Coordinates of C-alpha atoms and ligand atoms in Angstrom, one line a residue:
M1 CA 51.8 -3.4 29.9
D2 CA 48.7 -3.0 32.0
P3 CA 46.4 -5.9 31.0
L4 CA 43.3 -3.9 31.9
I5 CA 43.8 -1.6 28.9
L6 CA 44.0 -4.6 26.6
K7 CA 40.8 -6.0 28.2
V8 CA 39.0 -2.7 27.7
F9 CA 40.0 -2.4 24.1
L10 CA 39.1 -6.1 23.4
S11 CA 35.7 -5.7 25.2
L12 CA 35.0 -2.6 23.1
H13 CA 36.0 -4.5 20.0
V14 CA 33.7 -7.4 20.8
A15 CA 30.9 -5.0 21.7
F16 CA 31.1 -3.2 18.3
A17 CA 31.2 -6.6 16.6
A18 CA 28.3 -8.0 18.5
L19 CA 26.2 -4.8 17.8
F20 CA 27.0 -5.0 14.1
V21 CA 26.2 -8.7 13.8
G22 CA 23.0 -8.4 15.9
G23 CA 21.8 -5.3 14.2
N24 CA 22.3 -6.6 10.7
V25 CA 20.9 -10.1 11.4
F26 CA 17.8 -8.6 13.1
M27 CA 17.2 -6.0 10.3
D28 CA 17.7 -8.4 7.4
F29 CA 16.2 -11.7 8.7
L30 CA 13.5 -10.4 11.1
L31 CA 12.4 -6.8 10.5
S32 CA 12.6 -6.3 6.7
P33 CA 10.7 -9.5 5.8
R34 CA 7.8 -8.2 8.0
L35 CA 7.6 -4.7 6.6
D36 CA 5.0 -5.8 4.0
L37 CA 2.6 -6.3 7.0
I38 CA 2.2 -2.5 7.2
P39 CA 0.6 -0.3 4.5
P40 CA 3.2 0.6 1.7
G41 CA 3.1 4.3 2.5
Q42 CA 4.0 3.7 6.1
A43 CA 6.5 1.0 5.2
A44 CA 8.3 3.5 2.9
R45 CA 8.3 6.2 5.6
L46 CA 9.6 3.7 8.3
G47 CA 12.2 2.4 5.8
E48 CA 13.4 5.9 5.0
K49 CA 13.7 7.0 8.7
L50 CA 15.0 3.7 10.1
G51 CA 17.3 3.3 7.1
N52 CA 19.1 6.6 7.9
D53 CA 19.5 5.7 11.6
F54 CA 20.7 2.2 10.7
A55 CA 23.3 3.5 8.2
I56 CA 24.7 5.7 11.0
F57 CA 24.6 2.8 13.4
N58 CA 26.5 0.5 10.9
W59 CA 29.2 3.1 10.2
I60 CA 29.8 3.7 14.0
C61 CA 30.2 -0.1 14.5
L62 CA 32.4 -0.6 11.5
I63 CA 34.8 2.3 12.4
G64 CA 34.7 1.1 16.0
I65 CA 35.6 -2.5 15.0
M66 CA 38.6 -1.3 13.0
V67 CA 39.9 1.2 15.6
T68 CA 39.6 -1.1 18.6
G69 CA 40.9 -4.1 16.5
W70 CA 44.1 -2.1 15.8
L71 CA 44.3 -1.0 19.4
V72 CA 44.2 -4.7 20.5
L73 CA 46.9 -5.5 17.9
W74 CA 49.0 -2.6 19.2
R75 CA 48.6 -3.7 22.9
K76 CA 49.5 -7.2 21.9
G77 CA 52.6 -5.8 20.1
M78 CA 51.4 -7.3 16.8
H79 CA 50.6 -4.2 14.8
H80 CA 54.0 -4.3 13.1
S81 CA 53.3 -7.9 11.9
V82 CA 50.0 -7.3 10.1
F83 CA 51.7 -6.9 6.7
D84 CA 54.5 -9.4 7.4
I85 CA 54.1 -12.4 5.0
D86 CA 55.4 -14.9 7.6
F87 CA 52.9 -13.7 10.2
I88 CA 50.0 -13.6 7.6
Q89 CA 50.7 -17.3 6.8
T90 CA 50.4 -18.4 10.4
S91 CA 47.2 -20.0 11.7
Y92 CA 46.5 -16.8 13.7
G93 CA 47.5 -14.5 10.8
V94 CA 45.1 -16.2 8.4
A95 CA 42.2 -15.7 10.8
L96 CA 43.1 -12.0 11.1
V97 CA 43.3 -11.6 7.4
I98 CA 39.9 -13.3 6.9
K99 CA 38.4 -10.7 9.3
E100 CA 40.2 -7.8 7.7
I101 CA 39.0 -8.8 4.2
I102 CA 35.5 -9.2 5.5
W103 CA 35.6 -5.9 7.3
T104 CA 36.9 -4.2 4.0
T105 CA 34.0 -5.7 2.0
L106 CA 31.5 -4.5 4.7
I107 CA 32.9 -1.0 4.2
F108 CA 32.3 -1.3 0.4
T109 CA 28.8 -2.6 0.8
G110 CA 28.1 0.1 3.4
A111 CA 29.4 2.8 1.1
A112 CA 27.4 1.5 -1.9
M113 CA 24.2 1.2 0.2
T114 CA 24.6 4.6 1.9
F115 CA 25.9 6.8 -0.9
Y116 CA 24.7 5.1 -4.1
L117 CA 21.7 2.9 -3.6
R118 CA 19.7 4.6 -0.8
P119 CA 19.5 8.0 -2.5
R120 CA 18.2 6.2 -5.6
V121 CA 15.6 4.1 -3.7
I122 CA 14.2 7.2 -2.0
V123 CA 13.0 9.0 -5.1
K124 CA 10.8 12.1 -5.0
L125 CA 9.0 12.5 -8.3
P126 CA 7.7 16.0 -9.4
Y127 CA 3.9 16.4 -9.1
D128 CA 3.5 16.7 -12.9
A129 CA 5.6 13.6 -13.6
S130 CA 4.4 11.7 -16.7
R131 CA 3.1 8.1 -16.6
E132 CA 6.2 6.9 -18.5
E133 CA 8.5 8.8 -16.0
I134 CA 6.7 7.1 -13.0
E135 CA 6.9 3.7 -14.6
S136 CA 10.6 3.9 -15.5
K137 CA 11.4 5.3 -12.0
R138 CA 9.4 2.5 -10.4
E139 CA 11.3 -0.1 -12.4
E140 CA 14.6 1.5 -11.4
T141 CA 13.7 1.8 -7.7
M142 CA 12.6 -1.8 -7.6
N143 CA 16.1 -2.8 -9.0
Y144 CA 18.0 -0.6 -6.5
S145 CA 16.0 -1.9 -3.5
K146 CA 16.7 -5.5 -4.8
Y147 CA 20.5 -4.7 -4.7
M148 CA 20.0 -3.1 -1.2
R149 CA 18.4 -6.4 0.0
W150 CA 21.2 -8.5 -1.5
M151 CA 23.9 -6.3 0.2
A152 CA 22.0 -6.4 3.5
R153 CA 21.9 -10.2 3.4
Y154 CA 25.6 -10.2 2.5
N155 CA 26.4 -8.0 5.5
G156 CA 24.5 -10.3 7.9
V157 CA 26.1 -13.5 6.7
A158 CA 29.6 -12.0 6.3
A159 CA 29.6 -10.5 9.8
V160 CA 28.7 -13.9 11.3
V161 CA 31.6 -15.5 9.4
A162 CA 33.9 -12.8 10.7
L163 CA 32.7 -13.6 14.3
L164 CA 33.5 -17.3 13.8
A165 CA 36.9 -16.4 12.4
A166 CA 37.5 -14.2 15.5
V167 CA 36.8 -17.1 17.9
F168 CA 39.2 -19.3 16.0
M169 CA 41.7 -16.5 16.0
A170 CA 41.4 -16.0 19.8
N171 CA 41.9 -19.8 20.3
G172 CA 45.1 -20.3 18.3
G173 CA 44.0 -19.7 14.7
I174 CA 42.2 -21.4 11.8
W175 CA 44.0 -24.8 11.9
Ligands
HEM1 C1 39.9 -4.4 10.8 C2 39.5 -5.5 11.1 C3 39.8 -6.2 12.4 C4 40.9 -6.3 13.2 C5 42.2 -5.6 13.0 C6 40.6 -7.2 14.4 C7 41.5 -7.5 15.4 C8 41.2 -8.4 16.4 C9 42.2 -8.8 17.4 C10 43.7 -8.5 17.4 C11 41.6 -9.6 18.3 C12 42.2 -10.4 19.5 C13 42.3 -11.8 19.2 C14 43.1 -12.5 20.3 O1 42.5 -12.8 21.3 O2 44.3 -12.7 20.1 C15 40.2 -9.7 17.9 C16 39.2 -10.4 18.5 C17 37.9 -10.4 18.1 N1 37.4 -9.9 17.0 FE1 38.3 -8.7 15.6 N2 39.3 -7.6 14.3 C18 38.8 -7.1 13.1 C19 37.5 -7.3 12.6 C20 36.6 -7.9 13.2 C21 35.3 -8.2 12.7 C22 34.8 -7.7 11.4 C23 34.6 -8.9 13.7 C24 33.2 -9.4 13.7 C25 32.2 -8.8 13.0 C26 35.5 -9.1 14.8 C27 35.2 -9.8 16.0 C28 36.1 -10.1 17.0 C29 35.7 -10.9 18.2 C30 34.4 -11.4 18.5 C31 36.9 -11.1 18.9 C32 37.1 -11.8 20.2 C33 37.3 -13.3 20.0 C34 37.5 -14.0 21.3 O3 38.2 -13.5 22.2 O4 36.9 -15.1 21.4 N3 36.7 -8.5 14.5 N4 40.0 -8.9 16.7

């Protein structure tokens, strides 16, 4: 089989992985902590717009990682072995399973952040909302954005762990 095709798939896979890791580490460890330097109204507006773009960016990376990962497995003739117990128990197989489990958790946090938490953080109250309503919504929003921060932190750390597992995988496996 033409090794160039494998190199192209692997390069795309590494590129999607690098973009995902870099984007989430930058967003969570560098940008978000500094958002309180700008006035709350502007921070909320930036958070809303940037949040949408970042969600799309994350989904493109996660789907790209999975598709190119499988294409690499296919080019290496390993796609049949992925669910084979003997393969999974090998040093290489364990590294792959660690990455697949992490990838699956990143899909869950991505879905929770995009479709459950974000719509509840960006709340538009009616003009005639009562003080009680505003207070209870504010409490809720604070909780939802706290869970968003926890998941964003998880995404950053888990993606770095997947990257390390990948290098072990490419160099023979975990042990
Ligand atoms: C569905 C999940 C995934 C699959 C099926 C998959 C599959 C693969 C395969 C088959 C390789 C080639 C390893 C070799 O050289 O034999 C690879 C390499 C790699 N994977 Fe994944 N992967 C997945 C998820 C991830 C994730 C979540 C990351 C990081 C965020 C990642 C980062 C990498 C990197 C950086 C390499 C290159 C390692 C190197 O050559 O040093 N992968 N992946």
